[in-house]
Amino acid sequence: MKQRKRTVMYTVIGLFVALVHIIPFYILLTVSFKDMRDMSSKWAFPGYWFMGNFMSAWQNAHLGRAFLNTGVITVMSVVLILIFGSLAAFPLARYQSKLNKWVYGIFVSALIVPPLTILVPLYKLFVDIGFMNTYYGIVLLHVTFQLSMAIFLYTSFIGTIPRELDEAAMIDGATKTGMFFRIIMPLLKPVTATIVIMNANSIWNDYQFSLFFLQKADSRTITVALSSFFGENSAQIGWIAAGSLMAAIPSILVYILLQKYFVDGIAAGAVKG
Amino acid sequence: MKKRAFWFMTLAMLLVIFSGCSSRPDGGSISASGGDNAETGSGKIGSGKAKTTLSMMVNISDESLTKAYREIVDGFTKENPDISVNLQFDSNGYENTMKVKMAANDLPDIFDTHGWAKIRYGEYLADLRDEPWASQLTDTIRNVVTDENGKVYALVLTEAKDGMLYNVDMLEKYGIEVPRTFDELVAAGEKIKKESGGKTIPFYLSGIDDSTIGQYLDQFANPLLITAKNNEADALLKGTFDWSHITPLAQSLLTLKEKGLINEDVLTAKRSDLPAAFAAEKVTFALVGPAFMDSVHEIAPNMKIGIMPLPAMVAGDEPTFAGGERNTLAVWKDSKHLDEAKKLLQYFAKPENMAKLSNVSKNPPGLKDIKTDHELTPYYDKYASIRVFPYFDRVYLPNGMWDVLCKNGTELLAGRMTPEQFSESMKTEVERLSKK
Amino acid sequence: MKPNVVVTKAGQRRTTQMRRLAKSPVMLNWMYLPALLLFAVFIYYPFFRGLLISFTDWDGYSQIFHYIGIDNYKRMLSDSRVHTVIINTLIYGLGSTLFQNIIGLLYALLLNKHGKGRTFVRVIVYIPAIVSPIIMGYIWYFLLQYNGGAINDIITAFTGHPVNLLADPKVNVWIIMVVNTYQFLGVAMMIFLSGLQSISKDYYEAAEIDGASPMNRFFNITFPLLAPALTTSIILNLIGGLKLFDVIAALTNGGPGYASASLSTMMYQLYFARQDAGLAASLGNLMFLLITVISLTSLYFLRRKELSQ
């Protein structure tokens, strides 16, 4: 009886929380379905299904192309982040020499570097080495800037894997490197899910890097494409709302798909660390 | 169960969205104009020649105008199949992008200088004095884009001749003559506010997009300090200007606010909400470029919008316009395709193309003898004899002062700065920036 | 024969050395070299170049500039606007960290085991973290706007006139803090949820046998065991909050004047609008220093706490 009462109470409070949190999205939804001339309150859901904003946003911002570009960039970056990140984390977690503590510090403190202070020197560098307007250029940038988080999480996670496992493998004659690939890698699944969600999401949403380093009409990413709706003379708020909604859907899907692992991943990677 | 229901919902949503888009591939008038940044002029395949690609960046976002640019570029690439143009439009990120590009010395072959051909972009621009159109620049604009050595910095497609846009029918309705002095303007505003029962607040400024406030100060600085017979132009240029003389400018803005003639939410309003407010007859005067009119007409297609010169601020002075570059094209001096770039500029300078851009943007053309016909033409004709003075900040203030104007104006309206402090701050900032 | 033996012995020694080296942890360090290279090239090289800008009078775009020593730093420290902005930044950073963690923990407790549809609620709470911050800023602008803003529609219904929520710098700084909290609350919640799920049931069973009250159980078992989760959450939130940019840009653009600006937005405006790149770079370095000091200090205290458990 007591158990059931608690369940009901938790459910009610939970739904109330959901209700409060969904308000901004409800507003986003009403705005995205409203005709520009409709001046009714933002609370009122339009009595019609106006898909015009979605279509206009899709076509005017070339969102199809932008989704493809962003998708390619995100996937490539995330794959590289996982490789470089897990590789880098292993020695940092297993061999905590003074040097490696410094190296770890260098990796993590990159989280703190304000992007704007490095913007211009970075841009110059990109021009000099011919990385401007290339997919690999922007991918390497994303990889570098997201690696901190990945290394941070991987290092803590590997720290929780018992060393006995390593030793068992070493007795079998594996080198440390070999052992990493055979024993550790397969164990990293949950934390990998966490890293995928967090990093893919930041890359998907990136605006600054894409704006400055990918200045070609047909390589625009979603956020840059949507930003063209913020004109000086009018912000097409219906289009922006509709476009934002569409842009968020893939991230939301990825999150829902991976959310079970996500929790496990943080549990082991960030919480026990 | 719940999970599955959620999945269905998401899937259904996706389906709706995607089918909604794909079922009408070219439906709607908006989509007809195509995308924002399409690469135009792919040229003929297999023409055998190595193709040159020109990069071109323009800081406009208005749909009709981007369309006009694209059509002209298409016409050019059709005539010159061995040249293709990577044409990009950007309005809100343009200035920042260009600054980073300048810093890295990596500019597009052709780009818009939007008022800063000489002062900001000058050191990066090719000299265009030998171009066939150079001699055709109008009298009002020639000096703006030419330096003392005769270097021509940009092709001016359209020039600014800015005063105030206003709701023509509204002035008629309240029986108000177009104000010729600032006092008349305030009186007109008060009358409109009173007789509309407070529905209409004549002026709309935005503290978030504080360039609207900077714009006010910049436009009215001329009538206060420059256009009258006893003016301060020399003192300003020589650096002997007594900055307390600019206090009345700050005071005028404050007066408008104190009389309730500026939108109540001035500190938090956004510039992008102005067209809707103007269309809903909540605003009478707008200190913006004519491109604004299209956004209003999208909501209120039949609204009559006119342009008037800036009222005089000093007794005995006449109204004036503020002038300068509006849409321009300049060529990067280190461009690898200088000749092709100049060729494209020549194409833009053709009378029919100049007229088209002028008609679409409703700004006067930057070259002589171009016949135009658009909504504002009667007004420009009517005020043809009104004097045009270049924008105040570009002539009399050091580069970098624009933001000071905007920020100080906002502080003034927020009540965190007095007009006297405004002048004091102008003085110190000008001194800091002039040192360089 | 003798020399031969020596060679063999030496060879043997070398192979054992090699083997030991191969097994030695130092050999593992190659694994972080690719990452280190990327960091050196794309972050630290530009970062140190950027440091130099703070000693110049550069306008941010010209090829011409001069070295002017520490003038920019002097100017920065004597500028009263910078003081306001530092305080704002601290409000954004510390304030949202505090609220994110308190509310995030409450949500995690609420949505951990009991209640139907908790997965759904978790998704709803987390979704804002997925949306790009600049778009989140705009969504909130729809809510907070003076004319036709959703919240003002309600206020108008009760009082008859709207309130200019974002105009007063005493209020808008806190509104921005709340919006940031709202957006990244989900991350803190997820971290705490994971923390909760990694706590072994045995502890609770033992506590129940001892007859501990729920309050007792929370403070003696749950909270101490959540300490590592708390550390992670606090550090991530701190860094995010202290670097806050997009939401401010969308809601107030740092205004009126610089009243609600953070170090990030002020730096942006100094750099691009005011063409004062030198001062902007000094501000950037100040921000780097500030965040480093704050996060290292909190890390130090949090870790010490963890260890003492």
PDB file of N, CA and C in Angstrom, chain A residues 186-215:
ATOM      1  N   PRO A 186      37.086  -3.384 -25.554  1.00  0.00           N
ATOM      2  CA  PRO A 186      35.719  -3.904 -25.519  1.00  0.00           C
ATOM      3  C   PRO A 186      34.942  -3.498 -24.271  1.00  0.00           C
ATOM      4  N   LEU A 187      35.668  -3.133 -23.224  1.00  0.00           N
ATOM      5  CA  LEU A 187      34.972  -2.789 -21.979  1.00  0.00           C
ATOM      6  C   LEU A 187      34.468  -1.342 -21.956  1.00  0.00           C
ATOM      7  N   LEU A 188      34.866  -0.585 -22.981  1.00  0.00           N
ATOM      8  CA  LEU A 188      34.595   0.855 -22.935  1.00  0.00           C
ATOM      9  C   LEU A 188      33.213   1.249 -23.441  1.00  0.00           C
ATOM     10  N   LYS A 189      32.412   0.260 -23.805  1.00  0.00           N
ATOM     11  CA  LYS A 189      31.131   0.559 -24.468  1.00  0.00           C
ATOM     12  C   LYS A 189      30.288   1.624 -23.756  1.00  0.00           C
ATOM     13  N   PRO A 190      29.997   1.458 -22.480  1.00  0.00           N
ATOM     14  CA  PRO A 190      29.071   2.419 -21.868  1.00  0.00           C
ATOM     15  C   PRO A 190      29.589   3.851 -21.896  1.00  0.00           C
ATOM     16  N   VAL A 191      30.839   4.024 -21.542  1.00  0.00           N
ATOM     17  CA  VAL A 191      31.360   5.388 -21.516  1.00  0.00           C
ATOM     18  C   VAL A 191      31.429   5.934 -22.946  1.00  0.00           C
ATOM     19  N   THR A 192      31.630   5.045 -23.900  1.00  0.00           N
ATOM     20  CA  THR A 192      31.632   5.482 -25.289  1.00  0.00           C
ATOM     21  C   THR A 192      30.273   6.060 -25.670  1.00  0.00           C
ATOM     22  N   ALA A 193      29.217   5.431 -25.199  1.00  0.00           N
ATOM     23  CA  ALA A 193      27.881   5.957 -25.487  1.00  0.00           C
ATOM     24  C   ALA A 193      27.732   7.367 -24.936  1.00  0.00           C
ATOM     25  N   THR A 194      28.216   7.568 -23.716  1.00  0.00           N
ATOM     26  CA  THR A 194      28.146   8.899 -23.122  1.00  0.00           C
ATOM     27  C   THR A 194      28.895   9.913 -23.974  1.00  0.00           C
ATOM     28  N   ILE A 195      30.102   9.527 -24.382  1.00  0.00           N
ATOM     29  CA  ILE A 195      30.917  10.455 -25.153  1.00  0.00           C
ATOM     30  C   ILE A 195      30.258  10.745 -26.494  1.00  0.00           C
ATOM     31  N   VAL A 196      29.685   9.707 -27.101  1.00  0.00           N
ATOM     32  CA  VAL A 196      29.009   9.918 -28.380  1.00  0.00           C
ATOM     33  C   VAL A 196      27.894  10.946 -28.210  1.00  0.00           C
ATOM     34  N   ILE A 197      27.080  10.764 -27.186  1.00  0.00           N
ATOM     35  CA  ILE A 197      25.955  11.695 -27.007  1.00  0.00           C
ATOM     36  C   ILE A 197      26.445  13.118 -26.783  1.00  0.00           C
ATOM     37  N   MET A 198      27.383  13.257 -25.845  1.00  0.00           N
ATOM     38  CA  MET A 198      27.807  14.613 -25.498  1.00  0.00           C
ATOM     39  C   MET A 198      28.544  15.295 -26.648  1.00  0.00           C
ATOM     40  N   ASN A 199      29.479  14.579 -27.261  1.00  0.00           N
ATOM     41  CA  ASN A 199      30.281  15.214 -28.300  1.00  0.00           C
ATOM     42  C   ASN A 199      29.519  15.393 -29.599  1.00  0.00           C
ATOM     43  N   ALA A 200      28.788  14.368 -29.996  1.00  0.00           N
ATOM     44  CA  ALA A 200      28.028  14.477 -31.236  1.00  0.00           C
ATOM     45  C   ALA A 200      27.102  15.676 -31.138  1.00  0.00           C
ATOM     46  N   ASN A 201      26.549  15.846 -29.956  1.00  0.00           N
ATOM     47  CA  ASN A 201      25.625  16.945 -29.765  1.00  0.00           C
ATOM     48  C   ASN A 201      26.313  18.305 -29.902  1.00  0.00           C
ATOM     49  N   SER A 202      27.460  18.463 -29.276  1.00  0.00           N
ATOM     50  CA  SER A 202      28.147  19.758 -29.404  1.00  0.00           C
ATOM     51  C   SER A 202      28.570  20.018 -30.843  1.00  0.00           C
ATOM     52  N   ILE A 203      29.005  18.973 -31.526  1.00  0.00           N
ATOM     53  CA  ILE A 203      29.462  19.182 -32.900  1.00  0.00           C
ATOM     54  C   ILE A 203      28.273  19.515 -33.792  1.00  0.00           C
ATOM     55  N   TRP A 204      27.205  18.803 -33.574  1.00  0.00           N
ATOM     56  CA  TRP A 204      25.986  19.041 -34.340  1.00  0.00           C
ATOM     57  C   TRP A 204      25.516  20.488 -34.173  1.00  0.00           C
ATOM     58  N   ASN A 205      25.647  21.014 -32.960  1.00  0.00           N
ATOM     59  CA  ASN A 205      25.166  22.357 -32.673  1.00  0.00           C
ATOM     60  C   ASN A 205      26.193  23.447 -32.934  1.00  0.00           C
ATOM     61  N   ASP A 206      27.381  23.092 -33.323  1.00  0.00           N
ATOM     62  CA  ASP A 206      28.431  24.103 -33.438  1.00  0.00           C
ATOM     63  C   ASP A 206      28.057  25.181 -34.446  1.00  0.00           C
ATOM     64  N   TYR A 207      28.338  26.418 -34.076  1.00  0.00           N
ATOM     65  CA  TYR A 207      28.057  27.528 -34.986  1.00  0.00           C
ATOM     66  C   TYR A 207      29.350  28.264 -35.362  1.00  0.00           C
ATOM     67  N   GLN A 208      30.119  28.648 -34.332  1.00  0.00           N
ATOM     68  CA  GLN A 208      31.292  29.496 -34.564  1.00  0.00           C
ATOM     69  C   GLN A 208      32.307  28.891 -35.533  1.00  0.00           C
ATOM     70  N   PHE A 209      32.726  27.668 -35.267  1.00  0.00           N
ATOM     71  CA  PHE A 209      33.749  27.048 -36.117  1.00  0.00           C
ATOM     72  C   PHE A 209      33.250  26.909 -37.544  1.00  0.00           C
ATOM     73  N   SER A 210      32.014  26.415 -37.685  1.00  0.00           N
ATOM     74  CA  SER A 210      31.489  26.199 -39.026  1.00  0.00           C
ATOM     75  C   SER A 210      31.386  27.515 -39.772  1.00  0.00           C
ATOM     76  N   LEU A 211      30.990  28.562 -39.038  1.00  0.00           N
ATOM     77  CA  LEU A 211      30.819  29.850 -39.688  1.00  0.00           C
ATOM     78  C   LEU A 211      32.141  30.362 -40.251  1.00  0.00           C
ATOM     79  N   PHE A 212      33.200  30.244 -39.472  1.00  0.00           N
ATOM     80  CA  PHE A 212      34.452  30.838 -39.895  1.00  0.00           C
ATOM     81  C   PHE A 212      35.293  29.911 -40.780  1.00  0.00           C
ATOM     82  N   PHE A 213      35.212  28.609 -40.559  1.00  0.00           N
ATOM     83  CA  PHE A 213      36.164  27.731 -41.242  1.00  0.00           C
ATOM     84  C   PHE A 213      35.565  26.946 -42.398  1.00  0.00           C
ATOM     85  N   LEU A 214      34.284  27.155 -42.643  1.00  0.00           N
ATOM     86  CA  LEU A 214      33.651  26.386 -43.717  1.00  0.00           C
ATOM     87  C   LEU A 214      32.819  27.326 -44.570  1.00  0.00           C
ATOM     88  N   GLN A 215      33.492  28.261 -45.225  1.00  0.00           N
ATOM     89  CA  GLN A 215      32.734  29.293 -45.911  1.00  0.00           C
ATOM     90  C   GLN A 215      32.501  28.981 -47.368  1.00  0.00           C
TER      91      GLN A 215
END
